[in-house]
């Protein structure tokens, strides 16, 4: 397949929205709050922002450059830019990482569908925090209900991916992102005005640096990679569909700003709301699912119709945000199988969907009937999350930084970030410095410090 036959994002805004669509997802609204809660609040957020600036943005620009230059799937991209070298394994590891993430991510994405139905049937009415906690754990432990939703979600992703790049991804991102943002703002307004919400704000805004240890650093770094969709060639694959006049550094900054704002904004919803009803911030993966129904109940309890409308809207938008992320995860593996193994796009997508359904079933069961089977003290669901977000993505990012910082001809990097000399780029030297030294040394330090096995 020649570059000319590959799809393209129709506009510059489309490129930004598609990349932002990949970045903004469950990572911001589900994973960010519970990681922040488990790691002590404000100080974690500051470390997180540091990771976004020092590792995230430079690595995102690097991925964009690799992808657009090579016009190929992740694995082929490295092969094209570094023929005959082991660098292609970075791309291959990315494909595997994406596949594993999609396996457990679609389980959580499936939960959002269940919550749409619950919100629409007004089943939050009259319940309190304990009821929400009980019904969440009952639902997630159910042997088949979450599996049906997970499979439904993967099938929806499948059909959009098969339809191709432009029509599917771009359109959904354009409508969904602004709507989601507005709704989050409304909910944050409601949450901070709940009685007792001030304690939640304090948790978010008053950093206690004595809490920063190796696990906080690893958690924040992993969250930055996960949330920005970097470290596995996902944005590299998307950039292979970018046009020549897409401004790569600017796109990366915009995506990082949008992504971080959505994450912090969800913090402003979840923590005031959690503190106000006595839900502990370190509740874990259920945090958002047990906290939000309370917000709808407490803030709009005497206007039930408004509670229903807003809660349905929220879960629909959350599902759509997850969908634009699952599409990007799916696309990485589909483009790889399609271009490397000469499968049709449809067949490649079917292989990926089927494989992910198998992983999804296992991950979902590991929260219920398979709870006893743990590896290193973790359920399969937690293990997938830990290994992908905290090890594989940062490791991928480490190699991408080394590749662009040290191996890649600097002429290529300069041409890509300046659109072949047509843009003035002031950050070039800083970018190279961050990619050469700061990102690899920083990532290695955090690994050695916490995992101790490098
Ligand atoms: N960034 C997505 C989120 O925050 O929900 C998850 C994700 C998508 C991670 C794509 C990695 C990726 F390549």
Short mmCIF file of C-alpha atoms and ligand atoms in Angstrom, two decimals:
data_model
loop_
_atom_site.label_atom_id
_atom_site.label_comp_id
_atom_site.label_asym_id
_atom_site.label_seq_id
_atom_site.Cartn_x
_atom_site.Cartn_y
_atom_site.Cartn_z
CA UNK A 1 0.00 0.00 0.00
CA UNK A 2 1.50 3.33 -1.02
CA UNK A 3 1.15 6.43 1.14
CA UNK A 4 -1.22 7.99 -1.38
CA UNK A 5 -3.78 5.28 -0.86
CA UNK A 6 -3.97 5.81 2.87
CA UNK A 7 -6.72 7.95 4.32
CA UNK A 8 -6.17 11.50 5.49
CA UNK A 9 -7.74 13.74 8.07
CA UNK A 10 -9.70 16.30 6.08
CA UNK A 11 -8.71 19.42 7.98
CA UNK A 12 -6.19 20.70 10.48
CA UNK A 13 -8.89 21.00 13.11
CA UNK A 14 -9.86 17.43 12.29
CA UNK A 15 -6.31 16.30 13.08
CA UNK A 16 -6.30 18.07 16.44
CA UNK A 17 -9.74 16.79 17.32
CA UNK A 18 -8.93 13.23 16.36
CA UNK A 19 -5.73 13.25 18.44
CA UNK A 20 -7.57 14.93 21.31
CA UNK A 21 -10.36 12.40 20.89
CA UNK A 22 -7.84 9.64 21.37
CA UNK A 23 -6.31 11.35 24.40
CA UNK A 24 -9.53 12.36 26.16
CA UNK A 25 -11.34 9.31 27.41
CA UNK A 26 -11.79 7.10 30.43
CA UNK A 27 -8.20 7.94 31.32
CA UNK A 28 -9.25 11.47 32.21
CA UNK A 29 -12.60 10.92 33.83
CA UNK A 30 -12.27 7.42 35.29
CA UNK A 31 -8.55 6.72 35.79
CA UNK A 32 -7.17 10.17 36.66
CA UNK A 33 -9.46 10.74 39.68
CA UNK A 34 -8.88 7.32 41.19
CA UNK A 35 -5.11 7.49 40.69
CA UNK A 36 -5.12 10.98 42.21
CA UNK A 37 -7.24 9.67 45.08
CA UNK A 38 -4.97 6.71 45.73
CA UNK A 39 -1.86 8.88 45.63
CA UNK A 40 -2.87 11.63 47.98
CA UNK A 41 -4.31 14.44 45.84
CA UNK A 42 -2.73 17.79 45.00
CA UNK A 43 0.94 16.78 45.07
CA UNK A 44 0.20 13.92 42.67
CA UNK A 45 -1.47 16.38 40.28
CA UNK A 46 1.60 18.63 40.29
CA UNK A 47 3.92 15.70 39.58
CA UNK A 48 1.50 14.64 36.85
CA UNK A 49 1.63 18.07 35.19
CA UNK A 50 5.43 17.94 35.39
CA UNK A 51 5.38 14.59 33.57
CA UNK A 52 3.05 15.98 30.89
CA UNK A 53 5.39 18.90 30.22
CA UNK A 54 8.76 17.14 30.46
CA UNK A 55 7.92 13.77 28.92
CA UNK A 56 4.46 13.99 27.44
CA UNK A 57 4.60 16.92 25.04
CA UNK A 58 8.10 16.16 23.66
CA UNK A 59 7.29 12.48 23.13
CA UNK A 60 4.01 13.38 21.49
CA UNK A 61 5.85 15.68 19.05
CA UNK A 62 8.33 12.85 18.43
CA UNK A 63 5.50 10.39 17.68
CA UNK A 64 3.83 12.90 15.36
CA UNK A 65 7.11 13.41 13.49
CA UNK A 66 7.79 9.69 13.11
CA UNK A 67 4.24 9.00 11.95
CA UNK A 68 3.86 11.79 9.45
CA UNK A 69 7.32 11.28 8.02
CA UNK A 70 6.84 7.59 7.41
CA UNK A 71 3.14 7.52 6.46
CA UNK A 72 2.93 4.03 7.86
CA UNK A 73 1.66 2.00 10.80
CA UNK A 74 3.81 2.15 13.92
CA UNK A 75 5.91 -0.94 13.28
CA UNK A 76 6.55 -0.06 9.64
CA UNK A 77 7.31 3.54 10.59
CA UNK A 78 10.37 2.51 12.60
CA UNK A 79 11.42 0.10 9.88
CA UNK A 80 11.21 2.85 7.28
CA UNK A 81 13.19 5.38 9.31
CA UNK A 82 15.71 2.86 10.65
CA UNK A 83 15.84 0.02 8.12
CA UNK A 84 17.29 -3.27 9.27
CA UNK A 85 17.65 -2.21 12.92
CA UNK A 86 15.96 -3.53 16.07
CA UNK A 87 14.07 -0.23 16.40
CA UNK A 88 11.11 -1.90 14.69
CA UNK A 89 10.54 -3.76 17.96
CA UNK A 90 9.51 -0.46 19.55
CA UNK A 91 6.67 -0.30 17.07
CA UNK A 92 5.75 -3.92 17.60
CA UNK A 93 5.73 -3.54 21.37
CA UNK A 94 3.38 -0.58 20.86
CA UNK A 95 0.95 -2.71 18.89
CA UNK A 96 0.94 -5.32 21.67
CA UNK A 97 0.48 -2.65 24.35
CA UNK A 98 -2.50 -1.17 22.53
CA UNK A 99 -4.07 -4.58 22.16
CA UNK A 100 -3.73 -5.30 25.89
CA UNK A 101 -5.06 -1.86 26.86
CA UNK A 102 -8.07 -2.31 24.60
CA UNK A 103 -8.76 -5.63 26.34
CA UNK A 104 -9.47 -4.10 29.76
CA UNK A 105 -10.40 -0.57 28.63
CA UNK A 106 -13.42 -1.93 26.79
CA UNK A 107 -14.62 -3.56 30.01
CA UNK A 108 -14.79 -0.13 31.68
CA UNK A 109 -16.23 1.37 28.50
CA UNK A 110 -18.94 -1.29 28.73
CA UNK A 111 -19.77 -0.14 32.29
CA UNK A 112 -20.62 3.31 30.89
CA UNK A 113 -23.31 1.69 28.71
CA UNK A 114 -24.89 -0.01 31.73
CA UNK A 115 -24.91 3.36 33.52
CA UNK A 116 -26.64 5.03 30.55
CA UNK A 117 -29.47 2.53 30.95
CA UNK A 118 -29.58 2.99 34.73
CA UNK A 119 -29.62 6.77 34.36
CA UNK A 120 -32.34 6.64 31.71
CA UNK A 121 -34.55 4.40 33.84
CA UNK A 122 -34.14 6.73 36.80
CA UNK A 123 -32.73 3.96 38.96
CA UNK A 124 -30.45 6.36 40.86
CA UNK A 125 -33.51 7.97 42.46
CA UNK A 126 -33.74 7.82 46.21
CA UNK A 127 -30.47 5.98 46.68
CA UNK A 128 -27.47 6.93 48.81
CA UNK A 129 -23.71 6.39 48.69
CA UNK A 130 -23.83 2.88 50.19
CA UNK A 131 -26.42 1.75 47.65
CA UNK A 132 -24.29 3.02 44.79
CA UNK A 133 -21.23 1.23 46.14
CA UNK A 134 -23.18 -2.01 46.54
CA UNK A 135 -24.79 -1.88 43.11
CA UNK A 136 -21.47 -1.08 41.41
CA UNK A 137 -19.74 -4.08 42.91
CA UNK A 138 -22.73 -6.30 42.23
CA UNK A 139 -22.81 -5.23 38.60
CA UNK A 140 -19.07 -5.52 37.92
CA UNK A 141 -18.98 -8.96 39.55
CA UNK A 142 -21.96 -10.20 37.52
CA UNK A 143 -20.90 -13.16 35.36
CA UNK A 144 -22.29 -11.97 32.03
CA UNK A 145 -23.88 -8.51 32.14
CA UNK A 146 -20.64 -6.49 31.94
CA UNK A 147 -19.37 -8.92 29.30
CA UNK A 148 -22.33 -8.22 27.03
CA UNK A 149 -21.73 -4.47 27.32
CA UNK A 150 -18.00 -4.89 26.72
CA UNK A 151 -18.64 -6.89 23.55
CA UNK A 152 -21.23 -4.36 22.38
CA UNK A 153 -18.72 -1.58 22.87
CA UNK A 154 -16.02 -3.41 20.95
CA UNK A 155 -18.42 -4.10 18.09
CA UNK A 156 -19.31 -0.41 17.87
CA UNK A 157 -15.58 0.41 17.77
CA UNK A 158 -15.10 -2.27 15.13
CA UNK A 159 -17.67 -0.81 12.76
CA UNK A 160 -16.29 2.70 12.97
CA UNK A 161 -12.73 1.47 12.39
CA UNK A 162 -13.83 -0.55 9.36
CA UNK A 163 -15.53 2.50 7.85
CA UNK A 164 -12.14 4.18 7.65
CA UNK A 165 -10.34 7.13 9.13
CA UNK A 166 -11.96 10.29 7.99
CA UNK A 167 -15.66 9.50 8.17
CA UNK A 168 -15.61 7.75 11.52
CA UNK A 169 -13.04 9.32 13.77
CA UNK A 170 -13.16 12.92 12.70
CA UNK A 171 -16.91 13.32 12.74
CA UNK A 172 -17.44 11.82 16.17
CA UNK A 173 -14.68 13.90 17.74
CA UNK A 174 -15.99 17.18 16.32
CA UNK A 175 -19.37 16.98 18.00
CA UNK A 176 -18.49 15.18 21.15
CA UNK A 177 -15.53 17.07 22.58
CA UNK A 178 -17.12 20.50 23.08
CA UNK A 179 -20.33 18.96 24.42
CA UNK A 180 -18.42 16.90 26.95
CA UNK A 181 -16.45 19.89 28.12
CA UNK A 182 -19.55 22.02 28.71
CA UNK A 183 -21.26 19.27 30.66
CA UNK A 184 -18.17 18.76 32.82
CA UNK A 185 -18.15 22.47 33.62
CA UNK A 186 -21.79 22.33 34.72
CA UNK A 187 -21.15 19.28 36.88
CA UNK A 188 -18.04 20.82 38.45
CA UNK A 189 -20.16 23.86 39.37
CA UNK A 190 -22.71 21.59 41.02
CA UNK A 191 -20.15 19.46 42.83
CA UNK A 192 -18.17 22.27 44.41
CA UNK A 193 -21.33 23.78 45.82
CA UNK A 194 -22.39 20.57 47.57
CA UNK A 195 -22.28 20.68 51.37
CA UNK A 196 -18.86 19.49 52.53
CA UNK A 197 -17.39 19.90 49.04
CA UNK A 198 -14.72 22.27 50.39
CA UNK A 199 -12.78 19.38 51.88
CA UNK A 200 -12.57 17.87 48.41
CA UNK A 201 -11.25 21.12 47.02
CA UNK A 202 -8.58 21.20 49.69
CA UNK A 203 -7.57 17.66 48.75
CA UNK A 204 -7.15 18.88 45.16
CA UNK A 205 -5.45 22.17 45.83
CA UNK A 206 -3.27 21.83 48.95
CA UNK A 207 -0.22 19.77 48.06
CA UNK A 208 1.47 17.72 50.74
CA UNK A 209 4.89 16.98 49.29
CA UNK A 210 5.79 14.61 52.07
CA UNK A 211 3.45 12.17 50.33
CA UNK A 212 5.56 12.09 47.15
CA UNK A 213 7.31 8.74 46.99
CA UNK A 214 8.35 6.30 44.26
CA UNK A 215 4.86 4.98 43.79
CA UNK A 216 3.46 8.52 43.34
CA UNK A 217 6.11 9.24 40.69
CA UNK A 218 5.43 6.00 38.84
CA UNK A 219 1.67 6.52 39.11
CA UNK A 220 1.85 10.07 37.78
CA UNK A 221 4.20 9.13 34.95
CA UNK A 222 2.04 6.16 33.94
CA UNK A 223 -1.09 8.30 34.08
CA UNK A 224 0.52 10.97 31.86
CA UNK A 225 1.43 8.39 29.21
CA UNK A 226 -1.94 6.69 29.41
CA UNK A 227 -3.95 9.87 29.32
CA UNK A 228 -2.03 11.47 26.45
CA UNK A 229 -2.14 8.20 24.45
CA UNK A 230 1.63 8.20 24.06
CA UNK A 231 4.29 5.52 24.30
CA UNK A 232 2.68 2.96 22.00
CA UNK A 233 2.66 4.64 18.61
CA UNK A 234 -1.02 5.47 18.69
CA UNK A 235 -0.46 9.12 17.87
CA UNK A 236 2.24 8.01 15.48
CA UNK A 237 -0.39 6.02 13.57
CA UNK A 238 -2.76 9.00 13.64
CA UNK A 239 -0.03 11.36 12.45
CA UNK A 240 0.54 9.10 9.47
CA UNK A 241 -2.87 10.40 8.32
CA UNK A 242 -2.01 14.08 9.03
CA UNK A 243 -1.62 16.51 6.16
CA UNK A 244 1.69 18.17 5.33
CA UNK A 245 0.55 21.53 6.68
CA UNK A 246 -0.49 20.26 10.13
CA UNK A 247 1.59 22.13 12.73
CA UNK A 248 2.95 19.28 14.88
CA UNK A 249 4.23 21.13 17.98
CA UNK A 250 1.10 23.26 18.12
CA UNK A 251 -1.14 20.23 17.77
CA UNK A 252 0.77 18.49 20.58
CA UNK A 253 0.39 21.51 22.89
CA UNK A 254 -3.29 21.81 22.13
CA UNK A 255 -3.91 18.13 22.78
CA UNK A 256 -1.96 18.27 26.07
CA UNK A 257 -3.88 21.35 27.22
CA UNK A 258 -7.28 19.90 26.32
CA UNK A 259 -6.43 16.56 27.88
CA UNK A 260 -5.08 18.00 31.13
CA UNK A 261 -8.00 20.41 31.50
CA UNK A 262 -10.51 17.60 31.17
CA UNK A 263 -8.63 15.51 33.75
CA UNK A 264 -8.35 18.34 36.28
CA UNK A 265 -11.95 19.33 35.68
CA UNK A 266 -13.08 15.80 36.50
CA UNK A 267 -11.08 16.08 39.71
CA UNK A 268 -13.16 19.15 40.54
CA UNK A 269 -16.29 17.07 40.12
CA UNK A 270 -15.25 13.85 41.79
CA UNK A 271 -13.47 14.96 44.97
CA UNK A 272 -15.89 17.58 46.25
CA UNK A 273 -18.68 15.12 45.49
CA UNK A 274 -16.91 12.17 47.13
CA UNK A 275 -16.02 14.11 50.30
CA UNK A 276 -19.50 15.49 50.55
CA UNK A 277 -21.04 11.99 50.90
CA UNK A 278 -18.15 10.37 52.74
CA UNK A 279 -16.78 8.23 49.90
CA UNK A 280 -13.04 7.70 50.41
CA UNK A 281 -10.79 9.15 47.68
CA UNK A 282 -8.83 5.89 47.50
CA UNK A 283 -11.87 3.82 46.59
CA UNK A 284 -10.16 2.62 43.40
CA UNK A 285 -11.58 1.95 39.94
CA UNK A 286 -15.16 2.30 41.15
CA UNK A 287 -14.66 5.89 42.35
CA UNK A 288 -16.33 7.71 39.45
CA UNK A 289 -19.10 5.17 39.16
CA UNK A 290 -20.13 5.43 42.79
CA UNK A 291 -19.55 9.17 43.19
CA UNK A 292 -21.30 10.66 40.20
CA UNK A 293 -24.76 9.18 40.72
CA UNK A 294 -24.63 10.96 44.09
CA UNK A 295 -23.97 14.30 42.41
CA UNK A 296 -27.02 13.89 40.24
CA UNK A 297 -29.12 12.87 43.22
CA UNK A 298 -27.93 15.55 45.59
CA UNK A 299 -27.78 18.47 43.20
CA UNK A 300 -30.98 17.75 41.27
CA UNK A 301 -32.91 15.55 43.70
CA UNK A 302 -35.94 17.86 43.69
CA UNK A 303 -35.91 18.17 39.90
CA UNK A 304 -35.90 14.47 38.94
CA UNK A 305 -36.41 15.11 35.23
CA UNK A 306 -33.28 17.29 35.16
CA UNK A 307 -31.33 14.63 37.06
CA UNK A 308 -32.34 12.07 34.43
CA UNK A 309 -31.49 14.32 31.47
CA UNK A 310 -28.11 15.40 32.82
CA UNK A 311 -27.07 11.95 33.98
CA UNK A 312 -28.03 10.33 30.68
CA UNK A 313 -26.16 13.07 28.82
CA UNK A 314 -23.13 12.58 31.01
CA UNK A 315 -22.87 8.82 30.53
CA UNK A 316 -23.55 9.11 26.80
CA UNK A 317 -20.73 11.63 26.47
CA UNK A 318 -18.44 9.50 28.63
CA UNK A 319 -19.18 6.51 26.40
CA UNK A 320 -18.45 8.62 23.31
CA UNK A 321 -15.18 9.88 24.81
CA UNK A 322 -14.25 6.27 25.49
CA UNK A 323 -15.27 5.38 21.94
CA UNK A 324 -12.92 7.88 20.30
CA UNK A 325 -10.14 6.36 22.44
CA UNK A 326 -11.01 2.72 21.70
CA UNK A 327 -11.13 3.61 17.99
CA UNK A 328 -7.55 4.89 18.21
CA UNK A 329 -6.38 1.84 20.15
CA UNK A 330 -8.08 -0.48 17.68
CA UNK A 331 -6.68 1.42 14.70
CA UNK A 332 -3.08 0.80 15.81
CA UNK A 333 -3.46 -2.98 15.68
CA UNK A 334 -5.77 -2.96 12.65
CA UNK A 335 -3.42 -0.79 10.56
CA UNK A 336 -0.54 -3.06 11.59
CA UNK A 337 -2.24 -6.31 10.58
CA UNK A 338 -3.69 -4.74 7.43
CA UNK A 339 -0.43 -3.32 6.16
CA UNK A 340 2.05 -5.89 7.42
CA UNK A 341 0.15 -9.12 6.88
CA UNK A 342 -1.78 -8.03 3.80
CA UNK A 343 -5.15 -8.76 5.40
CA UNK A 344 -8.07 -6.67 4.17
CA UNK A 345 -8.98 -3.87 6.60
CA UNK A 346 -12.16 -5.73 7.47
CA UNK A 347 -10.37 -8.96 8.22
CA UNK A 348 -7.63 -7.22 10.20
CA UNK A 349 -10.27 -5.44 12.27
CA UNK A 350 -12.13 -8.72 12.89
CA UNK A 351 -8.98 -10.37 14.22
CA UNK A 352 -8.38 -7.45 16.60
CA UNK A 353 -11.99 -7.31 17.78
CA UNK A 354 -12.17 -11.05 18.39
CA UNK A 355 -8.87 -11.07 20.29
CA UNK A 356 -9.94 -8.13 22.45
CA UNK A 357 -13.28 -9.74 23.26
CA UNK A 358 -11.37 -12.76 24.62
CA UNK A 359 -9.14 -10.50 26.74
CA UNK A 360 -12.16 -8.47 27.82
CA UNK A 361 -14.03 -11.56 28.98
CA UNK A 362 -11.05 -12.66 31.07
CA UNK A 363 -10.56 -9.20 32.58
CA UNK A 364 -14.23 -8.81 33.36
CA UNK A 365 -14.47 -12.24 34.98
CA UNK A 366 -11.42 -11.45 37.08
CA UNK A 367 -13.51 -8.88 38.94
CA UNK A 368 -16.20 -11.40 39.82
CA UNK A 369 -16.12 -15.19 39.65
CA UNK A 370 -12.36 -15.21 39.02
CA UNK A 371 -11.48 -12.87 41.89
CA UNK A 372 -9.41 -15.51 43.67
CA UNK A 373 -7.00 -15.95 40.79
CA UNK A 374 -4.39 -13.27 41.29
CA UNK A 375 -0.93 -12.70 39.91
CA UNK A 376 1.51 -10.76 42.11
CA UNK A 377 -1.51 -9.96 44.29
CA UNK A 378 -3.44 -8.41 41.40
CA UNK A 379 -6.54 -9.49 39.50
CA UNK A 380 -6.05 -9.86 35.76
CA UNK A 381 -7.84 -6.53 35.27
CA UNK A 382 -5.46 -4.73 37.65
CA UNK A 383 -2.46 -6.55 36.24
CA UNK A 384 -3.25 -5.45 32.66
CA UNK A 385 -3.67 -1.90 33.88
CA UNK A 386 -0.43 -1.94 35.87
CA UNK A 387 1.71 -3.58 33.21
CA UNK A 388 0.48 -1.45 30.31
CA UNK A 389 0.16 1.97 31.92
CA UNK A 390 3.03 1.83 34.39
CA UNK A 391 5.56 -0.26 32.48
CA UNK A 392 4.91 -0.72 28.77
CA UNK A 393 3.83 2.82 27.87
CA UNK A 394 6.67 4.59 29.73
CA UNK A 395 9.12 2.03 28.32
CA UNK A 396 7.80 2.71 24.81
CA UNK A 397 8.13 6.44 25.48
CA UNK A 398 11.68 5.94 26.72
CA UNK A 399 12.66 4.28 23.43
CA UNK A 400 10.76 6.80 21.29
CA UNK A 401 12.66 9.61 23.05
CA UNK A 402 15.98 7.82 22.50
CA UNK A 403 15.11 7.13 18.88
CA UNK A 404 14.25 10.72 17.98
CA UNK A 405 16.81 12.29 20.31
CA UNK A 406 19.83 10.19 19.37
CA UNK A 407 19.25 7.96 16.35
CA UNK A 408 17.03 9.87 13.92
CA UNK A 409 18.71 12.28 11.54
CA UNK A 410 18.07 15.72 13.06
CA UNK A 411 17.31 17.08 9.60
CA UNK A 412 14.21 14.88 9.52
CA UNK A 413 13.00 16.04 12.95
CA UNK A 414 13.61 19.67 12.04
CA UNK A 415 11.78 19.29 8.73
CA UNK A 416 8.80 17.64 10.35
CA UNK A 417 8.32 20.10 13.17
CA UNK A 418 8.81 23.10 10.87
CA UNK A 419 6.74 21.66 8.00
CA UNK A 420 9.85 21.60 5.81
CA UNK A 421 10.99 25.03 6.82
CA UNK A 422 7.69 26.82 6.29
CA UNK A 423 7.05 27.36 10.02
CA UNK A 424 9.25 29.19 12.49
CA UNK A 425 9.93 26.84 15.36
CA UNK A 426 11.55 28.33 18.42
CA UNK A 427 11.40 25.26 20.57
CA UNK A 428 13.62 23.05 18.43
CA UNK A 429 16.68 23.09 20.70
CA UNK A 430 14.62 22.68 23.84
CA UNK A 431 12.76 19.79 22.25
CA UNK A 432 15.95 17.98 21.29
CA UNK A 433 17.35 18.52 24.80
CA UNK A 434 14.21 17.11 26.40
CA UNK A 435 14.17 14.11 24.08
CA UNK A 436 17.89 13.42 24.37
CA UNK A 437 18.35 13.81 28.10
CA UNK A 438 15.42 14.77 30.29
CA UNK A 439 12.81 12.26 29.12
CA UNK A 440 15.05 9.15 29.01
CA UNK A 441 16.86 9.95 32.25
CA UNK A 442 13.67 10.97 34.03
CA UNK A 443 11.80 7.83 32.96
CA UNK A 444 14.75 5.59 33.86
CA UNK A 445 15.06 7.27 37.26
CA UNK A 446 11.39 6.70 38.08
CA UNK A 447 11.61 3.06 36.98
CA UNK A 448 14.75 2.33 38.99
CA UNK A 449 13.44 4.18 41.99
CA UNK A 450 10.15 2.32 42.19
CA UNK A 451 10.58 -0.99 40.43
CA UNK A 452 14.23 -1.49 41.12
CA UNK A 453 14.66 -4.03 38.37
CA UNK A 454 16.27 -2.03 35.62
N1 LIG B 1 -5.78 8.25 26.34
C1 LIG B 1 -6.91 7.39 26.50
C2 LIG B 1 -7.66 7.84 27.72
O1 LIG B 1 -7.18 8.69 28.47
O2 LIG B 1 -8.74 7.33 27.96
C3 LIG B 1 -6.51 5.93 26.57
C4 LIG B 1 -5.53 5.53 25.52
C5 LIG B 1 -5.88 5.67 24.17
C6 LIG B 1 -4.26 5.11 25.89
C7 LIG B 1 -4.94 5.36 23.20
C8 LIG B 1 -3.32 4.81 24.92
C9 LIG B 1 -3.68 4.94 23.59
F1 LIG B 1 -2.80 4.67 22.68
#
